XYZ file of C-alpha atoms in Angstrom:
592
model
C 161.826 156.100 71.678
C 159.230 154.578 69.294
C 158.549 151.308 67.734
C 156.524 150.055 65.194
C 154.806 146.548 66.261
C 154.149 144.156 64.073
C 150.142 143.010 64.186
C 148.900 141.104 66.983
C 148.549 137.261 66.848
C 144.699 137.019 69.062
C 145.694 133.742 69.142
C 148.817 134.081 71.193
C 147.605 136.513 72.679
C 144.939 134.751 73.955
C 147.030 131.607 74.877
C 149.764 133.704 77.169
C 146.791 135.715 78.805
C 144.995 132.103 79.657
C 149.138 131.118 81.269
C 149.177 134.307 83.327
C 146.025 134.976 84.219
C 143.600 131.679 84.557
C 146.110 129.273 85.161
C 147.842 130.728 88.823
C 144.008 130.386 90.069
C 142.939 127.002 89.205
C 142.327 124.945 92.855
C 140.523 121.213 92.354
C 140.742 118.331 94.167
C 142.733 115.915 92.767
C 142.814 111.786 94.403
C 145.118 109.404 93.609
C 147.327 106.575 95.142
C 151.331 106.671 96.066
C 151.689 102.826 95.943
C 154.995 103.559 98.166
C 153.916 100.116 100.148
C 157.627 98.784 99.703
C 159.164 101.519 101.155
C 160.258 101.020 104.797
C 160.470 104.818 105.542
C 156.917 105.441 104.394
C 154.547 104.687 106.219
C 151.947 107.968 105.550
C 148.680 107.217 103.894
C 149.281 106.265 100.474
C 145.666 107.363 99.123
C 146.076 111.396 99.098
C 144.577 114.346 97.270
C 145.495 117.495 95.720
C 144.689 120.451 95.312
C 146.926 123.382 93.857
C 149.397 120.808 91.133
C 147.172 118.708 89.751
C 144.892 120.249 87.805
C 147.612 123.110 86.868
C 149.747 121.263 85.382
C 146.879 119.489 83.208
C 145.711 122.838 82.197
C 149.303 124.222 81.248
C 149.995 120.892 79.267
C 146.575 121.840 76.945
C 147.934 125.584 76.525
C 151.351 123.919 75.760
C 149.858 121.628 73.006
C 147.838 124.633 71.613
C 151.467 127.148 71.257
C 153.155 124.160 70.387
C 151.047 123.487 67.323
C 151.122 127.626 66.402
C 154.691 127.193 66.645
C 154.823 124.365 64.309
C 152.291 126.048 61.994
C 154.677 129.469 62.186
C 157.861 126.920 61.278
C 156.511 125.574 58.739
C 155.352 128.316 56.906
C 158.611 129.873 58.047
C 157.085 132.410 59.645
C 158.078 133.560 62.742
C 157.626 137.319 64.411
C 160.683 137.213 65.726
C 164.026 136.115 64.845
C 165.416 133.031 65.811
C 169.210 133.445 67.401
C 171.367 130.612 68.351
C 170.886 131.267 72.030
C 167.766 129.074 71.720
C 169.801 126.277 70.734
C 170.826 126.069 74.328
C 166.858 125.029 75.184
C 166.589 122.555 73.059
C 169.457 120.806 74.132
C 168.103 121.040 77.424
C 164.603 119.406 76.231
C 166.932 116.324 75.287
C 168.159 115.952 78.647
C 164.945 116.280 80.212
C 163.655 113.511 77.912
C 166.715 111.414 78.397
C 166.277 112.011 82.169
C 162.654 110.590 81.914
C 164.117 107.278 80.461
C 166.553 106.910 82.450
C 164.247 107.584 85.792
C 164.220 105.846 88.713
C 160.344 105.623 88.051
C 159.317 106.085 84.357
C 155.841 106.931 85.919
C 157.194 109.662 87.912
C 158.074 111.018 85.561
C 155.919 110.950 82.958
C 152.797 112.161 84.727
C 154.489 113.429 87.983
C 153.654 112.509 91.438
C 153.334 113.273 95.366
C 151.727 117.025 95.715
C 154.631 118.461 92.579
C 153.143 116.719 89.264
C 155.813 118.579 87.345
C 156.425 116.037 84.850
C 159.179 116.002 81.705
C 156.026 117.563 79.675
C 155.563 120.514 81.781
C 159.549 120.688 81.794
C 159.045 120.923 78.522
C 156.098 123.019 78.439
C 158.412 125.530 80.484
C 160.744 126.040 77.096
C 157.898 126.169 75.123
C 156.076 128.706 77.147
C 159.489 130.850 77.055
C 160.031 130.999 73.058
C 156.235 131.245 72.420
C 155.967 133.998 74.417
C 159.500 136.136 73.086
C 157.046 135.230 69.688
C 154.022 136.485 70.278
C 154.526 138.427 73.962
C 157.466 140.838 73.728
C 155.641 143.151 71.525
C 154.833 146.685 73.263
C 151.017 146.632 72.557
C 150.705 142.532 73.683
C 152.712 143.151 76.521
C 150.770 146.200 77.253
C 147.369 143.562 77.107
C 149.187 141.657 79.104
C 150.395 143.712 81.954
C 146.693 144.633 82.117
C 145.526 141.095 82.746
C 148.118 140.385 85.021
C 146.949 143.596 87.203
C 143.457 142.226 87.405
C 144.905 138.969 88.224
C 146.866 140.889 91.254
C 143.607 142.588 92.383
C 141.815 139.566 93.235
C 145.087 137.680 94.257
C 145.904 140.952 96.907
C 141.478 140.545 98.353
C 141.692 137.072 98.162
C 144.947 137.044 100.347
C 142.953 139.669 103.242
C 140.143 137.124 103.327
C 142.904 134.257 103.810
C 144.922 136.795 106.526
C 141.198 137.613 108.246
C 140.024 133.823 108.802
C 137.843 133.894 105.993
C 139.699 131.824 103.235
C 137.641 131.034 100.317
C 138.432 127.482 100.277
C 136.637 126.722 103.028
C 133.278 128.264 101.881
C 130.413 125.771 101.076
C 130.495 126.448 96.995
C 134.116 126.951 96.560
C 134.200 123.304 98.054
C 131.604 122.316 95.754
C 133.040 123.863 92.589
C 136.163 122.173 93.471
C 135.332 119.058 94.728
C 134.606 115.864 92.429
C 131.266 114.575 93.032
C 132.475 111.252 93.938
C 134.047 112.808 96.825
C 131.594 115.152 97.971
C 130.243 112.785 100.616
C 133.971 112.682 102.370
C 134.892 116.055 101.189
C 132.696 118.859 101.802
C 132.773 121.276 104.454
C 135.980 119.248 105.923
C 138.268 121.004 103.859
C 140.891 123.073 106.151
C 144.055 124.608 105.432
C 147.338 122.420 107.117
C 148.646 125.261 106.860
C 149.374 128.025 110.290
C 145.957 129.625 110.621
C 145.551 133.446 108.904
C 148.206 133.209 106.548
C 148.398 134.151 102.962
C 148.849 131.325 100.486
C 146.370 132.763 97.728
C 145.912 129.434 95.357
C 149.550 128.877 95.219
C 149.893 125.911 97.339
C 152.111 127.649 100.119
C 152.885 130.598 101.419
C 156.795 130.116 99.750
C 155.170 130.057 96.930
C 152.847 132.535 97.146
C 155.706 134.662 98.505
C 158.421 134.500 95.436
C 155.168 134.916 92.808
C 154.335 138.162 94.941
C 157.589 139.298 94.602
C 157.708 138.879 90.521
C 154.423 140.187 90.386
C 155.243 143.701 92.086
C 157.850 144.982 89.618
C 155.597 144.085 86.917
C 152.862 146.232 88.352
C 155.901 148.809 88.797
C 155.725 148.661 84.819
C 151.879 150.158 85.133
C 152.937 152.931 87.878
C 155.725 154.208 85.457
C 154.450 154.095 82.040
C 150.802 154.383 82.786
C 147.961 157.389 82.640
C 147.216 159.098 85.979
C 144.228 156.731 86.843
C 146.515 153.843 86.405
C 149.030 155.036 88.862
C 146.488 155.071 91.419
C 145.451 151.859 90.420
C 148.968 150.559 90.226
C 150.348 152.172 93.683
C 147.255 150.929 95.591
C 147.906 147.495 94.459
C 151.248 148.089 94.827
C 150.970 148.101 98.359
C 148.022 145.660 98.581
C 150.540 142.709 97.060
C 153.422 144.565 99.678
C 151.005 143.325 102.581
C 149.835 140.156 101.016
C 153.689 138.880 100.781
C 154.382 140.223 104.651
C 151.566 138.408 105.588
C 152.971 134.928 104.121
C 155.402 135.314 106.892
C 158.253 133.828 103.977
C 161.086 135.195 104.163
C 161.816 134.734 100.941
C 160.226 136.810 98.814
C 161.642 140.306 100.830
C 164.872 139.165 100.502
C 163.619 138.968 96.465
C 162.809 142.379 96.757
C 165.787 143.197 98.488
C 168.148 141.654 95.631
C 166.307 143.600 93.397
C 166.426 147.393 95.096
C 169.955 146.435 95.503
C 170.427 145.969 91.751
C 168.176 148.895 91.032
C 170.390 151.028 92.771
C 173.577 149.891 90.956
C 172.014 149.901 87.534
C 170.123 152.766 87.547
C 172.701 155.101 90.001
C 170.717 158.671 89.638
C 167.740 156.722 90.960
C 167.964 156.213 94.359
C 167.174 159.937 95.848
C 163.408 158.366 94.586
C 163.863 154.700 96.072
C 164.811 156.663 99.575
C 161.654 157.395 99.981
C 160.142 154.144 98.396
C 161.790 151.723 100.569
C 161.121 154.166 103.636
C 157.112 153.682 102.467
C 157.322 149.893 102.252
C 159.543 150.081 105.838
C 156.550 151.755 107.342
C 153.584 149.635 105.736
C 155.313 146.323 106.417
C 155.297 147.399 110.378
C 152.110 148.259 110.149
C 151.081 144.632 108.440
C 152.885 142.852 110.308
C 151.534 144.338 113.534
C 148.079 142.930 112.975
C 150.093 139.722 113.675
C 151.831 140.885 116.589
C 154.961 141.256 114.928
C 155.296 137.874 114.049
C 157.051 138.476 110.767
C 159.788 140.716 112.836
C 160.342 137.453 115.011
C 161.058 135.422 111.854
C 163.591 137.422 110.938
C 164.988 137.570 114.581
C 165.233 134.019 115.164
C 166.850 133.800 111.287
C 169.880 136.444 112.580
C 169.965 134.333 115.914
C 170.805 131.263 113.287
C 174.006 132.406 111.988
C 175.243 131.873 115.587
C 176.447 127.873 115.550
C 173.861 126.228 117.202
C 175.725 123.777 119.866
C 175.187 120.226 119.746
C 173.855 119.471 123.223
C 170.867 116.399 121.830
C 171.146 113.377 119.864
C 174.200 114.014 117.037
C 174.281 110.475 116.109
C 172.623 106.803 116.208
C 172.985 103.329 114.470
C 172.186 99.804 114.979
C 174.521 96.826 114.674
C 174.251 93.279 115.824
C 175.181 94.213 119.321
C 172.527 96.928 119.921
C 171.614 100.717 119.417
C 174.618 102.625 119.618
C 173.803 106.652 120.212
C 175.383 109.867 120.726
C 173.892 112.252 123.010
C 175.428 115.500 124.441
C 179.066 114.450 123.080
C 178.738 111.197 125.396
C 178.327 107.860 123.312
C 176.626 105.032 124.705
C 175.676 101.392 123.130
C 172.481 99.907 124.488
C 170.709 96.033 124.180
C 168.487 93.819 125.694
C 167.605 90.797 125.723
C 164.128 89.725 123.774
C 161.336 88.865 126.185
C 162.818 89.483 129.088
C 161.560 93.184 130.249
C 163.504 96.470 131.390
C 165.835 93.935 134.196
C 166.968 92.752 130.964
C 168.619 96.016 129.380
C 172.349 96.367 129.237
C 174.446 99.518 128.533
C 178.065 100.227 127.588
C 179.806 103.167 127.089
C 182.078 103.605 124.247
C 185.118 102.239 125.622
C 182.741 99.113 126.481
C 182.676 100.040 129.842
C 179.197 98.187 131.327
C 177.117 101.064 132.786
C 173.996 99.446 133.036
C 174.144 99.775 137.399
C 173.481 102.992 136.621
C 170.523 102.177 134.998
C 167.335 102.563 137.250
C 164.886 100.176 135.793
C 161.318 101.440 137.065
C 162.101 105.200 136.203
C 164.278 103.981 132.472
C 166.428 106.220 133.550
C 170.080 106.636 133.101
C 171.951 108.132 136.045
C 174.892 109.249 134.246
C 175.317 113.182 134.069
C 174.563 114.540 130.666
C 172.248 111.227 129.878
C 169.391 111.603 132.107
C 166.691 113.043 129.892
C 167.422 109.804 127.843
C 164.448 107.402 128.888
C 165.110 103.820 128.265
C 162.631 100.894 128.623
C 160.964 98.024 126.758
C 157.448 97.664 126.222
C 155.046 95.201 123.647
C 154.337 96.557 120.558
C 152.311 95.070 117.396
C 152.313 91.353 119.764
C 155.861 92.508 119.553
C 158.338 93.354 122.613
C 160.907 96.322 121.346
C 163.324 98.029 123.023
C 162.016 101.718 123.188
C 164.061 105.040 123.640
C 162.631 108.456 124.394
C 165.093 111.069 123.181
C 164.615 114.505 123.166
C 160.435 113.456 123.000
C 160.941 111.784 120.550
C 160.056 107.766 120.827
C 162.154 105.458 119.305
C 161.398 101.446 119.054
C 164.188 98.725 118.269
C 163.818 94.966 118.074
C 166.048 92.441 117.761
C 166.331 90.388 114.688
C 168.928 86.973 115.380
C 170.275 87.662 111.448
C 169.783 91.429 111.265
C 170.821 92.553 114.370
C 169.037 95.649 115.818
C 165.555 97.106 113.274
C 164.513 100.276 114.097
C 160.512 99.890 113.888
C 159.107 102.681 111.484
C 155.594 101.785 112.407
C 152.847 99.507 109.674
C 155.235 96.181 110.305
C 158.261 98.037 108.465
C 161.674 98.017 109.895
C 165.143 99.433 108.431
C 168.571 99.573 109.926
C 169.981 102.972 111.276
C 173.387 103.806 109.600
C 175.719 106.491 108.710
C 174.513 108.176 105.946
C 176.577 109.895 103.309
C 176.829 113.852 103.527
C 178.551 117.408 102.974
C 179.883 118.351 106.917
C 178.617 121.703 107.098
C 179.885 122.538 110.893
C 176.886 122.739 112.987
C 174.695 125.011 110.302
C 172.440 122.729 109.373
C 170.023 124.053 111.529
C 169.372 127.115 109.418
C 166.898 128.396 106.910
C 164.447 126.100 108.237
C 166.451 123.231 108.288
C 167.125 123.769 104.404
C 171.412 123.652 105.022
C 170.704 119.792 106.567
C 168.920 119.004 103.270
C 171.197 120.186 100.774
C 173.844 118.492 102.908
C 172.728 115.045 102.352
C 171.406 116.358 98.808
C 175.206 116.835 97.516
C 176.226 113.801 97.815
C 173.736 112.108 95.279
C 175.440 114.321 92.524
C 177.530 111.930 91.923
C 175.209 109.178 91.229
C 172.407 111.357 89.068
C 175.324 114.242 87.540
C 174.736 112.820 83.747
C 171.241 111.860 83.301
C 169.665 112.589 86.989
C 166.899 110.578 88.909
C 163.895 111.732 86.522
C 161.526 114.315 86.811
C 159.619 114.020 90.086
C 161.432 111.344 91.647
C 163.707 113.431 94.021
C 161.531 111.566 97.236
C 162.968 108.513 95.745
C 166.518 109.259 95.783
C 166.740 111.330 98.605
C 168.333 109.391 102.115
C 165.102 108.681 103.527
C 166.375 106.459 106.237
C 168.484 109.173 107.734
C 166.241 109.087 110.498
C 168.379 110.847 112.975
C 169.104 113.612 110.508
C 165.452 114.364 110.255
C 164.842 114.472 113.551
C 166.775 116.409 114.804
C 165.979 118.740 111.614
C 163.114 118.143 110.524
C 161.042 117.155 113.581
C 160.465 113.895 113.087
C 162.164 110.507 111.807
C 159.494 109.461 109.759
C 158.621 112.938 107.800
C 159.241 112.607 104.319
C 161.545 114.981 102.604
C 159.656 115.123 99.060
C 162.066 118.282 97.591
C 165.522 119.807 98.391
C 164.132 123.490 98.848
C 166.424 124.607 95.942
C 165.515 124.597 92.463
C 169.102 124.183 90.938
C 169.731 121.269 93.098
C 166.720 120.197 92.544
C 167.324 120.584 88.118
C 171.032 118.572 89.009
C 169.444 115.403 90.813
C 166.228 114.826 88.793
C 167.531 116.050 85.399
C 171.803 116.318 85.559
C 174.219 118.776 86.027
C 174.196 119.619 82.246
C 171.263 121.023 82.111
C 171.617 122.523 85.060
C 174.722 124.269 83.420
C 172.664 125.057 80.261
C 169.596 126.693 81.915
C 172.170 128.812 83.700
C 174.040 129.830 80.781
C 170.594 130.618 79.062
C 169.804 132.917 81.558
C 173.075 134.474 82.338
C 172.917 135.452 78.661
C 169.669 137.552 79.164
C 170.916 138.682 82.491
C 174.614 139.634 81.431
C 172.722 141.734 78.091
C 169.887 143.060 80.332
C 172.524 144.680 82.661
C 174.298 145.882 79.898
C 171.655 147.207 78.610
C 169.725 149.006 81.479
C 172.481 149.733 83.207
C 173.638 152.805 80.408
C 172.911 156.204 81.633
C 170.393 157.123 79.514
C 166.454 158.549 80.373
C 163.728 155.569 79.770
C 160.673 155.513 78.046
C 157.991 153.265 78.012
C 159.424 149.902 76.266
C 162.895 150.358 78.168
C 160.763 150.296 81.729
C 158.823 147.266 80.089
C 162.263 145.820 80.043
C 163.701 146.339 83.167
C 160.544 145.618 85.082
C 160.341 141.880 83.220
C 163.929 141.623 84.338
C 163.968 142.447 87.961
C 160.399 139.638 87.675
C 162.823 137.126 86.401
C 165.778 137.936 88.955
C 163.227 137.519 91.838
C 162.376 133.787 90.933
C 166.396 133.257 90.711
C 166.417 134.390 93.804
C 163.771 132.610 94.925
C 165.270 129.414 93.657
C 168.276 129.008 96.117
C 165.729 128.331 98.935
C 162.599 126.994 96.664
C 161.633 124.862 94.178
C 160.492 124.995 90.676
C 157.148 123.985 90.635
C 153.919 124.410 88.037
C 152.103 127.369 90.864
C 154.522 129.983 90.047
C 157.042 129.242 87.005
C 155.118 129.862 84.711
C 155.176 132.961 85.374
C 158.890 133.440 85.001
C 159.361 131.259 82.065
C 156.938 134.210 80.197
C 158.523 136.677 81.625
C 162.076 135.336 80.478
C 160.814 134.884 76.728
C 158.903 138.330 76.720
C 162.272 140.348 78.001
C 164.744 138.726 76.120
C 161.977 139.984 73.050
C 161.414 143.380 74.615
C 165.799 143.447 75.003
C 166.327 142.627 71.407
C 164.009 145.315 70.054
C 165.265 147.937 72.344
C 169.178 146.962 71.448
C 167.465 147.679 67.694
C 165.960 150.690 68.377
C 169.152 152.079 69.920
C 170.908 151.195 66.917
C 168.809 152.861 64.577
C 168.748 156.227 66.851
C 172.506 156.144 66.908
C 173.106 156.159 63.566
């Protein structure tokens, strides 16, 4: 099967190379202030710095401005390379939303220029549907894509060695003039040589932020390189198999889950589309069995406990902790192993003054040994239970599960709970999706989403605005996050989920139309690949760009969009519905 390509636009060229290449490596410190002061549940320092967002999404809004302006230039001269079909209609309706999103936003700032650690602002929304059509223009042909695939290999190499130096101690951001090429020099004084990963120590993040990240980009990379191994020369299949498995280590040794079950998704729809194949993905998946013990051995199998504890999750976790606390004018009332208790006290007066009732008001505070704050009740002695000055300020102060809690007593508030900085908020019930005791599970993801549901109905038509899902989110569901998330006073800044996160910042509609725009491609691509039929070259281009896209799908029930990796698959999804259109034409032609 051959096709004829039309000539190659440099410039485009150029451009998408610059997106897929350049743009996943640019890491530079970025300072700027929150101004979250009025917010009771924040109380985290409000001057911060970035590294991996910033910067990106500055970079991506020039190449944006640049394909925009070809595009233009190509409409009016009405001259594009490749045909224009309705389905694109669908994106533009979406850009609307976005922009009507922005206006309507909880904070027009947000998102306009973007904010805390995302900076993925209506423009690089935009930018995303930009990036998609420019590159079905100028990308989908089999010589670009071919330029392409080559730049994206070299981009692999040094992502695979610089994710072994990261995996071996030796990250590259914390050598003297990586700092210094990515520090401003206003902050060199406070910056250099304290830069250290928060991250676990040894693991692979590349310069994608986080090892999620870094994870589901690994995972669209791969069957891209697959392209290389299949339709390459016999020095390129070395090439491509030893980087092959170089990226296969990299993503075990992000310890994410994420990205394998990305791969898996995609064997499994290998295997259904292309039946005769899998006598040759036998031994394949045998070869990546074998080098991801291996990897993850250097770690001590730390990987193969990840995935232990996740199978030990879908067991329902028994509530034997805190399940539930409020305040009211008459005290702290608490849950704890299935027994409810309501405790007070009275201001000033020390722990003699403490007084507990059980939750048929029966007074239990002679059970209450003052010196120890303990409880002697069964099932509520690990609950300690004193009062102590804090701030000039004496609070009532609980110790459940290690974790400290401080109340005070307000005569026209009732009960504060103290959040720390001279900030105090009520504890209440706070609206969510029951999900039976599975909260718990994928890292605490389930308890998000569960009190993420529930805003739907406030944000369905024109959502919160890009970048504001912090904002919106139940931030005072203190109890929720610690017993999921660790702490009360961690701050839930995304729902882990990139179509929830599309419903609550931008609507459901586009939500709807984004998924309708890529069922399209994905409904024609398994139409298409799924014929029995022998490939050649453009029809593996094809399939490889659509497994790419199918991992960051994937990916996106348990991660967010976000400028370090979708890039990546809005390219991808404008080259292969480009590379499916001239294949469906080629087809045609040979079968008449």
């Amino acid at each position: 099967m051959q096709t004829k390509d039309t000539k190659i636009n440099t410039g485009g060229l150029f451009l998408l190379l610059l997106t897929l290449t350049v743009l996943p490596f640019i890491v530079h410190i970025y300072s700027y202030h929150l101004d979250m002061e009025e917010y009771s549940w924040f109380i985290l320092d409000e001057d911060r710095t970035d590294f991996f967002s910033y910067y990106k999404s500055l970079f991506f809004s020039v190449l944006v401005l640049c394909m925009a302006g070809d595009l233009l230039r190509g409409a009016v001269n009405s001259h594009f390379s490749e045909k224009v079909t309705p389905i694109w209609l669908l994106l533009i309706i979406n850009g609307g939303f976005y922009l009507l999103s922005a206006v309507c936003s909880v904070n027009l700032e947000n998102s306009l220029f973007g904010s805390y650690g995302r900076f993925e602002s209506v423009f690089v929304l935009l930018g995303y549907e930009i990036l998609c059509f420019y590159a079905y223009q100028h990308g989908s042909g089999q010589r670009v894509f071919q330029l392409l695939l080559y730049g994206l290999t070299a981009a692999g190499i040094l992502m695979g060695f610089s994710g072994i130096l990261q995996i071996s101690g030796m990250d590259p951001l914390t050598w003297e003039w990586v700092q210094r090429l990515i520090t401003p020099n206003e902050l060199e004084s406070s910056v250099l040589g304290n830069i250290t990963s928060n991250l676990e120590q040894n693991t692979v993040y590349l310069t994608l932020a986080n090892p999620n990240y870094a994870s589901i980009y690994l995972s669209m990379l791969m069957p891209l390189i697959f392209i290389q191994w299949k339709t390459g020369s016999k020095r390129m299949k070395v090439i491509s198999t030893c980087l092959l498995a170089l990226l296969f280590v990299n993503l075990i040794l992000t310890f994410s889950r994420v990205g394998l079950l990305a791969l898996g998704s995609i064997c499994i729809l290998s295997l259904i589309l292309r039946r005769k194949s899998w006598k040759k993905l036998i031994p394949a998946v045998l070869a990546c069995a074998l080098l991801f013990l291996a990897a993850d051995s250097l770690s001590g199998f730390r990987f193969a406990r990840r995935l232990e504890l996740t199978l030990q999750s879908f067991t329902k976790e028994s509530s034997q902790g805190l399940s539930h606390m409020t305040t009211s004018r008459h005290g702290v009332t608490l849950t704890y192993g299935g027994k409810t208790i309501t405790i007070s006290y009275e201001y000033g007066m020390g722990d003699e003054s403490i007084r507990i009732l059980d939750e048929e008001s029966r007074d239990l505070t002679d059970h209450y040994i003052a010196f120890a704050g303990v409880l002697d009740v069964e099932g509520l002695e690990n609950l300690l239970i004193f009062t102590q000055e804090i701030d000039d300020e004496d609070m009532l102060t609980l110790t459940i599960d290690e974790t400290v809690w401080n109340f005070t007593s307000d005569p026209d508030l009732g009960y504060l709970f103290y959040t720390g900085d001279g900030k105090y908020d009520t504890l209440e019930e706070i609206p969510k999706v029951d999900l039976k005791g599975t909260e718990h599970m994928a890292s605490g993801r389930l308890y998000i989403w569960s009190r993420t549901l529930p805003l739907l109905k406030d944000y369905w038509l024109t959502g919160s605005g890009e970048d504001t899902f912090h904002l919106v989110y139940p931030q005072n569901d203190y109890v929720g996050k610690s017993i999921y998330a660790g702490t009360p006073l961690d701050v839930i800044e995304k729902p882990h989920n990139t179509y929830l996160l599309t419903a609550i910042q931008n609507g459901i509609i586009p939500l709807i139309l984004f998924l309708i725009f890529y069922g399209v491609y994905f409904v024609e691509s398994v139409r298409l690949y799924g014929r029995n039929y022998e490939f050649e070259a453009m029809d593996w281009m094809g399939f490889g760009v659509f497994l790419s896209t199918v991992c960051f799908m994937v990916g996106g029930i348990f991660n967010d969009s976000n400028i370090n990796i979708s890039p990546l698959f809005w390219s991808m999804l404008g080259i292969g519905i480009g590379l499916n259109r001239k294949i469906f034409q080629i087809q045609q032609i040979t079968a008449e």
